[in-house]
CSV table of C-alpha atoms in Angstrom, one decimal:
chain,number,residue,atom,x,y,z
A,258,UNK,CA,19.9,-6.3,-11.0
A,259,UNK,CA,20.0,-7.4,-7.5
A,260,UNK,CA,16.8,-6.1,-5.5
A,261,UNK,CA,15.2,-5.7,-9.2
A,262,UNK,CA,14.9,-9.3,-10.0
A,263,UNK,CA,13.5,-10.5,-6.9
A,264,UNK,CA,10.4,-7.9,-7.3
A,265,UNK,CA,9.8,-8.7,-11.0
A,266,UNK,CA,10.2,-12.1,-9.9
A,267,UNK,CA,7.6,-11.7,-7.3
A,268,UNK,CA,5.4,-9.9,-8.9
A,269,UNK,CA,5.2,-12.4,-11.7
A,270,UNK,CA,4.6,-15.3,-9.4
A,271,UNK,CA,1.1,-12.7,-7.6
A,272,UNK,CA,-0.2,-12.4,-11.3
A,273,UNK,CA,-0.2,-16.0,-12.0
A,274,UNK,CA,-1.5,-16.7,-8.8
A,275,UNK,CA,-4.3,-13.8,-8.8
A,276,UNK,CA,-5.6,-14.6,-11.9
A,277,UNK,CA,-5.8,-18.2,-11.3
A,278,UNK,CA,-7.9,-17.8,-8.1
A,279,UNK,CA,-10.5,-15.3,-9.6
A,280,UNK,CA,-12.0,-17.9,-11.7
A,281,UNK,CA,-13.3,-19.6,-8.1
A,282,UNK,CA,-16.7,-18.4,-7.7
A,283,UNK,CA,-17.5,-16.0,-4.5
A,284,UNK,CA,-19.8,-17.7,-2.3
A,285,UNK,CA,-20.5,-14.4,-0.2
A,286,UNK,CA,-22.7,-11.6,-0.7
A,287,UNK,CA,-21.7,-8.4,-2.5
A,288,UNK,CA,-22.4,-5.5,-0.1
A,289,UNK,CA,-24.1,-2.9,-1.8
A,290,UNK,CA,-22.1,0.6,-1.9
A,291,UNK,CA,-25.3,2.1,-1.4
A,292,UNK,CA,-25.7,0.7,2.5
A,293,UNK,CA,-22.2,3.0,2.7
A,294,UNK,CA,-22.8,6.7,3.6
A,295,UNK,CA,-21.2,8.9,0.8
A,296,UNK,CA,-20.1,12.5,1.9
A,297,UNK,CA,-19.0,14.6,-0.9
A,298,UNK,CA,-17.1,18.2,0.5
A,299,UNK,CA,-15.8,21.0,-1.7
A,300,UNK,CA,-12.5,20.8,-2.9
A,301,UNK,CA,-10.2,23.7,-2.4
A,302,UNK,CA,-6.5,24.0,-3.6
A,303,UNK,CA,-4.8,25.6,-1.1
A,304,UNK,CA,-1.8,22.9,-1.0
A,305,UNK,CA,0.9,22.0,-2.8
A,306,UNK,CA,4.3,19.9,-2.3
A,307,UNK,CA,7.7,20.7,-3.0
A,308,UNK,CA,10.8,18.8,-3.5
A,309,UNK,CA,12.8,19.7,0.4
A,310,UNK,CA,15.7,16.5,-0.1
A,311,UNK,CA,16.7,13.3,-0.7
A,312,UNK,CA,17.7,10.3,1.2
A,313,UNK,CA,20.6,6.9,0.2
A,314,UNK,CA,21.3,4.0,1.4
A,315,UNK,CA,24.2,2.2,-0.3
A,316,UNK,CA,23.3,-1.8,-0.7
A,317,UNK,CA,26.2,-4.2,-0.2
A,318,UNK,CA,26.7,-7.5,-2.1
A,319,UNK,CA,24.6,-9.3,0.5
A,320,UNK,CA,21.5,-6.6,0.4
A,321,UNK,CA,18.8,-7.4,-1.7
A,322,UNK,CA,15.9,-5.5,-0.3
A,323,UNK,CA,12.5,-7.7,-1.3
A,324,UNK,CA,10.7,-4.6,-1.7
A,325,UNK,CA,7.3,-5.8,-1.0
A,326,UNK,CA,8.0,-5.9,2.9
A,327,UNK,CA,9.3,-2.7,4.3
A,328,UNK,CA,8.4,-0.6,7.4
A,329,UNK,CA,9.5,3.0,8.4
A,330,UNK,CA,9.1,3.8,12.4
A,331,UNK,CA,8.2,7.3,12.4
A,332,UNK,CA,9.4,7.7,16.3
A,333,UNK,CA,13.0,6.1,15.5
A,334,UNK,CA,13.3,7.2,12.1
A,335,UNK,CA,14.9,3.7,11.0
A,336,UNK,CA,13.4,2.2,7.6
A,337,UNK,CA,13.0,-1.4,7.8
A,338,UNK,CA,13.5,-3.8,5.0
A,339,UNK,CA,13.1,-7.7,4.4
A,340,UNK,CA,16.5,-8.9,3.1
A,341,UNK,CA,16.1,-11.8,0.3
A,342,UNK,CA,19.0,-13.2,0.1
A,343,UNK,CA,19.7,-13.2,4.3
A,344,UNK,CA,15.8,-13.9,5.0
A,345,UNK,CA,16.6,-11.2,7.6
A,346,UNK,CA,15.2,-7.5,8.5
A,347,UNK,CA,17.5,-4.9,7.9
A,348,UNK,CA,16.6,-1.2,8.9
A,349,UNK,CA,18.9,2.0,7.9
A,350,UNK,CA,19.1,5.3,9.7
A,351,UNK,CA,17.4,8.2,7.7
A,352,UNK,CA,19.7,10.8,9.8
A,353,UNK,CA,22.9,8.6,9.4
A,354,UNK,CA,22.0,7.1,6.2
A,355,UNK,CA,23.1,3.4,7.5
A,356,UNK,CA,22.0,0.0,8.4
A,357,UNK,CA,21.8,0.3,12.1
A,358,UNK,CA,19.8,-3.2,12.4
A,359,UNK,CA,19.9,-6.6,11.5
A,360,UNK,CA,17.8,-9.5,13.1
A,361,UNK,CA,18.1,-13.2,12.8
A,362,UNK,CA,16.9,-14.8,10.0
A,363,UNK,CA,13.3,-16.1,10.0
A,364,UNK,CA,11.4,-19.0,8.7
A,365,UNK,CA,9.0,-17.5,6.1
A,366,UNK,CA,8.5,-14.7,3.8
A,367,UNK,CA,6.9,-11.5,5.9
A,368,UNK,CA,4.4,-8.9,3.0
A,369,UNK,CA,3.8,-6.8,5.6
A,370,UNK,CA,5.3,-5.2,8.7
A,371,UNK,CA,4.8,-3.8,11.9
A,372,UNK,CA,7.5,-3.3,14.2
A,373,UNK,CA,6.8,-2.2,17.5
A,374,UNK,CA,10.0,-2.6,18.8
A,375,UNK,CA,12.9,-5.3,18.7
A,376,UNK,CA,10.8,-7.6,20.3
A,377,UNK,CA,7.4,-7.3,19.0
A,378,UNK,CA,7.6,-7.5,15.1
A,379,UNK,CA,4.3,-8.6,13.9
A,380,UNK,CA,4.6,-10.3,10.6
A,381,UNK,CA,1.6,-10.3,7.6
A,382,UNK,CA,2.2,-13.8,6.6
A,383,UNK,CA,-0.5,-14.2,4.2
A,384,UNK,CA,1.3,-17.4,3.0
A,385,UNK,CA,0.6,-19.1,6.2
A,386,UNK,CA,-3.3,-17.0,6.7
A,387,UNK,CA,-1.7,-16.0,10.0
A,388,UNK,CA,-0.3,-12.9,11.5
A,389,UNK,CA,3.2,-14.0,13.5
A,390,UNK,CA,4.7,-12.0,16.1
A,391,UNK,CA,8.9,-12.3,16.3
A,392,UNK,CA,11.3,-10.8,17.6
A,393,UNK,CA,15.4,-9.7,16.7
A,394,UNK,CA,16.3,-13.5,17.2
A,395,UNK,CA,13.5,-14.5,14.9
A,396,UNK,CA,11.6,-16.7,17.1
A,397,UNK,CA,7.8,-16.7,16.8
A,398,UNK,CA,6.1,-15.9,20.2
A,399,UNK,CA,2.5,-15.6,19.0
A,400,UNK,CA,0.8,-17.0,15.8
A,401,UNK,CA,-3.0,-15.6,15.1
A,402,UNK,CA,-5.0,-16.9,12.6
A,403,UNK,CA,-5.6,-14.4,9.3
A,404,UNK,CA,-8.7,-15.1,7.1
A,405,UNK,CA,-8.3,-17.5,4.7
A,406,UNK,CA,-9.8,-15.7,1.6
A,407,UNK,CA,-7.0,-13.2,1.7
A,408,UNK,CA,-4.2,-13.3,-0.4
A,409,UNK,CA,-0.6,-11.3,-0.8
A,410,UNK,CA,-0.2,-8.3,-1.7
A,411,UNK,CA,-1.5,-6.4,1.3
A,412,UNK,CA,-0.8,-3.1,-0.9
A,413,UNK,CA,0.4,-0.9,2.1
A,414,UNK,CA,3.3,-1.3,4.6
A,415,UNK,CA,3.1,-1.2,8.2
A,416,UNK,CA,0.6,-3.6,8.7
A,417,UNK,CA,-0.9,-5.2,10.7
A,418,UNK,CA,-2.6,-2.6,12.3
A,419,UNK,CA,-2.2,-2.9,16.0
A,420,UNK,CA,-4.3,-1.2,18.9
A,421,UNK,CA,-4.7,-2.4,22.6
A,422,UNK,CA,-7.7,-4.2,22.0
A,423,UNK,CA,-7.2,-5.1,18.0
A,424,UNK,CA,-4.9,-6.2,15.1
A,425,UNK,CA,-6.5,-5.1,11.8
A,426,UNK,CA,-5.3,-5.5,8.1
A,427,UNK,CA,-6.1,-4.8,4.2
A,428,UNK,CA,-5.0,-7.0,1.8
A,429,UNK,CA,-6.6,-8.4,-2.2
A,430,UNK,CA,-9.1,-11.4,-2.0
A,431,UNK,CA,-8.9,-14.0,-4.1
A,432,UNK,CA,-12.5,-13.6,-4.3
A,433,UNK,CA,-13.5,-10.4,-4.6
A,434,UNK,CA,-14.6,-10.5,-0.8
A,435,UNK,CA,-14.2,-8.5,2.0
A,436,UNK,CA,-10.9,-6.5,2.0
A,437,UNK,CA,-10.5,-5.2,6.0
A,438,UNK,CA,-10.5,-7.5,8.9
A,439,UNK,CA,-10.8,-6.7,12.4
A,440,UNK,CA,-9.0,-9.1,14.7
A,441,UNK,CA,-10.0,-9.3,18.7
A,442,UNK,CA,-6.8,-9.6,20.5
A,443,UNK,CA,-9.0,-11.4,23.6
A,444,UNK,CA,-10.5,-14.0,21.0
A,445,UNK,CA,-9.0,-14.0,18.0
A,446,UNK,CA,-12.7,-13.3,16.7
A,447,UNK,CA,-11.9,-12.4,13.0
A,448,UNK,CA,-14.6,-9.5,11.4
A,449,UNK,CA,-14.4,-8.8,7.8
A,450,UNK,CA,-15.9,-4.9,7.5
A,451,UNK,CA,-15.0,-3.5,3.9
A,452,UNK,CA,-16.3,-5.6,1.0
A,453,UNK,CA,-14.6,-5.0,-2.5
A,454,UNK,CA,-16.7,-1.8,-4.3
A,455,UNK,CA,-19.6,-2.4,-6.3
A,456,UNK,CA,-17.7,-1.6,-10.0
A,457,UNK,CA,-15.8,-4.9,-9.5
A,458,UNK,CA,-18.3,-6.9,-11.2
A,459,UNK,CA,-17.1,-5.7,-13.9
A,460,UNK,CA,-13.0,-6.6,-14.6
A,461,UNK,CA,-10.4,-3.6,-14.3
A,462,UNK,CA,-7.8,-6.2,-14.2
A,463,UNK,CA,-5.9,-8.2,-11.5
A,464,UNK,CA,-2.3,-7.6,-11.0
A,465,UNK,CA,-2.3,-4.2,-10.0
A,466,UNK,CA,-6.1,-2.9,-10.0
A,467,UNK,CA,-7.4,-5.4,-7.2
A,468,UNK,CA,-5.1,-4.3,-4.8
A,469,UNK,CA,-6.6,-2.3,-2.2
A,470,UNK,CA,-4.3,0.3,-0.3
A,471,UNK,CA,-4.6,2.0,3.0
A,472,UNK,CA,-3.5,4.4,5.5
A,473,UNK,CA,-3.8,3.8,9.4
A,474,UNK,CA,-4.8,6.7,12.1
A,475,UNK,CA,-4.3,5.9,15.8
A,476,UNK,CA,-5.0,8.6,17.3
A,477,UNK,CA,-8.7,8.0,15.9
A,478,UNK,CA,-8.8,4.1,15.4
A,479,UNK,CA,-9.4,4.5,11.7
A,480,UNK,CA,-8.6,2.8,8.1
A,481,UNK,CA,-8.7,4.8,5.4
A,482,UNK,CA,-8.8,2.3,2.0
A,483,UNK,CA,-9.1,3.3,-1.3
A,484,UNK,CA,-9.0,0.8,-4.9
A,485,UNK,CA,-6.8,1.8,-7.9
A,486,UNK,CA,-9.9,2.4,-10.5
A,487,UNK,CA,-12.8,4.4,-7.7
A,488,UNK,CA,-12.5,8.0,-7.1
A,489,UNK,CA,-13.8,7.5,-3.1
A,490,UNK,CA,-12.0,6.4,-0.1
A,491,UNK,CA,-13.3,4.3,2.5
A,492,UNK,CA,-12.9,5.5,6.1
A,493,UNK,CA,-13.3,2.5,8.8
A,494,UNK,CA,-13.5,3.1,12.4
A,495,UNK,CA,-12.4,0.0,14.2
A,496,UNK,CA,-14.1,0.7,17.5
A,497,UNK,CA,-17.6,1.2,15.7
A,498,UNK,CA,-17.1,-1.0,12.8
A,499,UNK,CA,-18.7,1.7,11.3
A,500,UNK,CA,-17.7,2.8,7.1
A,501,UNK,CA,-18.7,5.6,5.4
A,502,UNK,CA,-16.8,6.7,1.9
A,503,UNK,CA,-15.7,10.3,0.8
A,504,UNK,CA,-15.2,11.5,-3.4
A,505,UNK,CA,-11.2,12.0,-3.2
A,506,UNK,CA,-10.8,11.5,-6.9
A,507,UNK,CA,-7.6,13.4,-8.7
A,508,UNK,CA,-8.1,16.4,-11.5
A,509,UNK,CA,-6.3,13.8,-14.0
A,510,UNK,CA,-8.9,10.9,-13.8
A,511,UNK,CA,-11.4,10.3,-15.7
A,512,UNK,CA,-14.2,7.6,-15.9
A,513,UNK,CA,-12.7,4.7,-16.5
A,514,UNK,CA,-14.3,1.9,-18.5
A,515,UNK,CA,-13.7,-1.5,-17.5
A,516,UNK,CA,-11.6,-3.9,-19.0
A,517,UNK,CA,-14.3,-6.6,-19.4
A,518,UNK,CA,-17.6,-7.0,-18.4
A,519,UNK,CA,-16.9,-10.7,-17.0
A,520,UNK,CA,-16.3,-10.2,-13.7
A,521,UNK,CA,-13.4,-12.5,-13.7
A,522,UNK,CA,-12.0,-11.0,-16.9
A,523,UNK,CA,-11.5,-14.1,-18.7
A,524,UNK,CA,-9.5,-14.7,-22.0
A,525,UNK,CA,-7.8,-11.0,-20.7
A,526,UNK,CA,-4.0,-11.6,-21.3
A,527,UNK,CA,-1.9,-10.2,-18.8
A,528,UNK,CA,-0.1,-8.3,-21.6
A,529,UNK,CA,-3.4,-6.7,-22.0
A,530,UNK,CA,-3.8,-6.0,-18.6
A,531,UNK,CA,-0.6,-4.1,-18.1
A,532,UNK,CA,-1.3,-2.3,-21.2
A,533,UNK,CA,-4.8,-1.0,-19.8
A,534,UNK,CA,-3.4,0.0,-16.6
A,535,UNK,CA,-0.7,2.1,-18.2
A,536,UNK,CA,-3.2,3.9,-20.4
A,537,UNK,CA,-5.6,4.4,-17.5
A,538,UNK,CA,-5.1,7.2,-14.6
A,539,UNK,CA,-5.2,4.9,-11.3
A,540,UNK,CA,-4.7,5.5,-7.6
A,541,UNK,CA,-2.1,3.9,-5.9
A,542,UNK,CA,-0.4,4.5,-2.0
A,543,UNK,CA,-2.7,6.0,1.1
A,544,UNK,CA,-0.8,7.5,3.6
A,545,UNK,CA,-1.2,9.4,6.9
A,546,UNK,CA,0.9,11.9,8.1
A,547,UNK,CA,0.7,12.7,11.7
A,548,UNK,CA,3.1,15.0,11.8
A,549,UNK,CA,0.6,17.3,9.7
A,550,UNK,CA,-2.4,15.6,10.4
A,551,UNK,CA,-3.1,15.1,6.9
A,552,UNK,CA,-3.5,12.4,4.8
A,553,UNK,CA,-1.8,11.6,0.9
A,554,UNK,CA,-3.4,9.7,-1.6
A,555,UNK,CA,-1.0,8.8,-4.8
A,556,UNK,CA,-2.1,9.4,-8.6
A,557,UNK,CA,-0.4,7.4,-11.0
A,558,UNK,CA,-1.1,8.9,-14.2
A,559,UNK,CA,-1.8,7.9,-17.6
A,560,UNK,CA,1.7,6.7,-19.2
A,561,UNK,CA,0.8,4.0,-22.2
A,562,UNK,CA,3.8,2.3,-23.2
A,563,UNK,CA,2.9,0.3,-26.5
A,564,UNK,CA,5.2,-3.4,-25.8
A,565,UNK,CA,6.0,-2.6,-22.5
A,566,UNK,CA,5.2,-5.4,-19.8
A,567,UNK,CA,6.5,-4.9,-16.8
A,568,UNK,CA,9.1,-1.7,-15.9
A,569,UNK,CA,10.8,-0.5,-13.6
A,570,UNK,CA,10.1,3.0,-13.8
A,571,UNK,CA,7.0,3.9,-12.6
A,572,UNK,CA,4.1,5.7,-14.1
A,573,UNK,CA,4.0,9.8,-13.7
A,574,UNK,CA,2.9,10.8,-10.4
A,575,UNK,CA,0.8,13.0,-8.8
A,576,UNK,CA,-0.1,13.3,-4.5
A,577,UNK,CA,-4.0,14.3,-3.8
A,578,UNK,CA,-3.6,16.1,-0.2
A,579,UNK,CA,-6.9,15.8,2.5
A,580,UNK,CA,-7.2,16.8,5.5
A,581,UNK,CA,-8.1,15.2,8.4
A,582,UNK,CA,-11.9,15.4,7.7
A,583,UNK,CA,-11.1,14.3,4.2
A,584,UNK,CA,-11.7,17.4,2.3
A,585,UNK,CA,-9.4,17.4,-1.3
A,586,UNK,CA,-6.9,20.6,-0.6
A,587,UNK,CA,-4.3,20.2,-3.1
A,588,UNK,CA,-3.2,17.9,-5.5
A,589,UNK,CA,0.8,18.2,-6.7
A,590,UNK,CA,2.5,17.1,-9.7
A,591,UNK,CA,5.8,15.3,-9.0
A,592,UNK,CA,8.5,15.9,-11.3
A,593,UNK,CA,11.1,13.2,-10.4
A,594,UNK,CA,11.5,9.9,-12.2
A,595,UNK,CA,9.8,6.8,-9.4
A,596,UNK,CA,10.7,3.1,-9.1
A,597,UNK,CA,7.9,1.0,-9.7
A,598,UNK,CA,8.6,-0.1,-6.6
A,599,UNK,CA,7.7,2.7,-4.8
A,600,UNK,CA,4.0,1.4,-4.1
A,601,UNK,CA,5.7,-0.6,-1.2
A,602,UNK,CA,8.4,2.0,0.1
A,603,UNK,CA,7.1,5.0,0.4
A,604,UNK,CA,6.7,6.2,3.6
A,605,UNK,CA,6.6,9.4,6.2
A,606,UNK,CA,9.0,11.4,8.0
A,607,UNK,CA,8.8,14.5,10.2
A,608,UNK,CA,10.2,15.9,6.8
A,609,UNK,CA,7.8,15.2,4.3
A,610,UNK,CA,6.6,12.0,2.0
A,611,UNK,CA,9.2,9.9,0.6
A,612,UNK,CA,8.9,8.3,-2.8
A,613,UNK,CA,11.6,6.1,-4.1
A,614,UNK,CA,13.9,7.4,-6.7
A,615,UNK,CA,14.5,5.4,-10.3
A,616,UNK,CA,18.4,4.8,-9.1
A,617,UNK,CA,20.9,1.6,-9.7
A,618,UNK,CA,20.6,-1.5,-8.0
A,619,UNK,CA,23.6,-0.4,-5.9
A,620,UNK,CA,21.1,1.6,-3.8
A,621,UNK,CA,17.9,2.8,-2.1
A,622,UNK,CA,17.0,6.2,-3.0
A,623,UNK,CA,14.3,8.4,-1.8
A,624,UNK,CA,13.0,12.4,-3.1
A,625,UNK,CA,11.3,14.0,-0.1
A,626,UNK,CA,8.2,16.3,-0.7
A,627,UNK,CA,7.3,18.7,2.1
A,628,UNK,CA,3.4,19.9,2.1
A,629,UNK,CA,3.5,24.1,1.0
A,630,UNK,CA,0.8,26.6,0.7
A,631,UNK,CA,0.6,27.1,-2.8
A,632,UNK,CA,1.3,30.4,-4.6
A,633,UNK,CA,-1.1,33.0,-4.7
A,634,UNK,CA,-3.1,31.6,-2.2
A,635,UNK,CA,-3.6,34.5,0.2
């Protein structure tokens, strides 16, 4: 129970550690959703995904992937993964299906990653409110200030998000604040842009509803964001600081009533948290594929499991396909059995979208799902 225990482990520590700091009061101004353009287009269903392979990486006794912190490089193909029991980054092949990289250990715990190359790794290190830029040896060469209201779980790999002139991220607030910062690269200004929606004055719960996920576009400079209970996504353009919010909600939602009115969800056990989230159809992973030009949103359906706490099989899944202007074109059911872990793996290729597998601990296992027209669509 190798890679396993150090998740539960983790994810244990973030739920003690969220629901502590939600009881400090906000001190900053809810933006209203209302200042946010809303653009509603008509859904079509011309898409669908099918099951096109699989990928494995056998773990040796001195492999324990801390699943929180991985990174695929779409130009190398090489998934990256923060080793717990080495404290080093390991990345595997998806051709070969071997670890073809190892750097030296470093000095703190990375929850995100971006790796440029070799020698530009920047590090989320949310722990230390800074984003650190390594290398292979594991020697720091930059260190730039993060904002201090954010908090781990970031809730998507691959960041930071780096551009010539900016290094952007998305990660929870211990607040309820601002979600999305902007970072100048010149001055190390810091902009917070996205605020958490509106519906979190009331309390959907704070393990896994408060974590806001996204998906990064170069080729346009933008941030796509969307929060496990709200139907929109939230489209950020970096050069314009400019945020407007499109209805990508799945055909298995339904309205979801909060947990608790009190904003802070106080006296809500965590068993009862756990339990609400299993009952309730939430969205999970954003992801852009630029091999397609499209973008995927994840569905985790409604799954209760009376007793259950924490699992690690994941709930049922379902992928919500837009295109680049955000339009809903298909929404597919996927069949296969998912580690919870998934929300931090997933990642993808010129294949298709790659969702971890429920395997042994002796492994990393991935389904790949290629983007098809679906039948009878002519």
């Amino acid at each position: 129970m190798r890679h396993r225990t150090i998740l539960k482990n983790a994810i244990l520590s973030v739920l003690g550690f969220v629901c502590i700091a939600a009881y400090a009061d906000n001190g900053r101004v809810s933006s209203s959703d209302k200042s946010i353009e809303t653009i509603v287009i008509e859904r079509l269903d011309s898409l669908t995904m099918e099951r096109s392979g699989s990928l494995h990486w056998n773990l040796d006794e001195y492999s324990t992937p801390y699943i929180n912190s991985s990174f695929f490089n779409d130009d190398t193909g090489i998934f990256y993964c923060f080793n717990g029991l080495t404290w080093k980054i390991d990345g595997y092949d998806i051709l070969s299906e071997s670890k073809v990289f190892s750097s030296k250990g470093l000095r703190f715990m990375p929850w995100s990653m971006n790796i440029i190359s070799h020698d530009s790794i920047y590090v989320l290190d949310l722990d230390n409110c800074r984003i650190a830029v390594t290398d292979s040896t594991g020697n720091i060469r930059n260190s730039i200030q993060a904002d201090p209201t954010s908090t781990i779980l970031p809730g998507s790999s691959g960041q930071p998000y780096v551009t010539d002139s900016s290094i952007a991220y998305v990660s929870s607030s211990d607040r309820l604040g601002y979600t999305t910062f902007i970072i100048n690269r010149q001055t190390h200004d810091i902009s917070p842009l996205l605020h958490y929606p509106e519906m979190y004055d009331n309390f959907y719960g704070a393990l896994l509803m408060q974590v806001p996920y996204s998906a990064f576009n170069p080729s346009k400079n933008q941030i796509t964001v969307g929060f496990p209970p709200d139907e929109y996504v939230y489209v950020l353009n970096i050069g314009s600081y400019s945020v407007c919010r499109y209805s990508a909600g799945s055909i298995y939602a339904e309205d979801m009533k909060p947990l608790s009115k009190d904003r802070w969800g106080r006296h809500i056990s965590s068993e009862e948290e756990i339990a609400y989230f299993r009952e309730n159809t939430t969205y999970g992973n954003l992801l852009y594929d630029r091999f397609r030009n499209l973008y995927y949103r994840v569905v985790e359906k409604s799954a209760p499991l009376p007793g259950v706490n924490l699992s690690n099989k994941a709930k049922s899944l379902s992928v919500i396909i837009m295109n680049d202007s955000f339009q809903v074109v298909g929404e597919a059911d996927i069949k296969d059995e998912m580690m919870s872990t998934f929300r931090y793996t997933c990642f993808v290729s010129k294949e298709g979208l790659n969702l971890q597998l429920l395997t042994s601990d002796d492994e990393l296992a991935f389904a790949t799902y290629t983007v098809t027209e679906k039948p009878n669509n002519h």
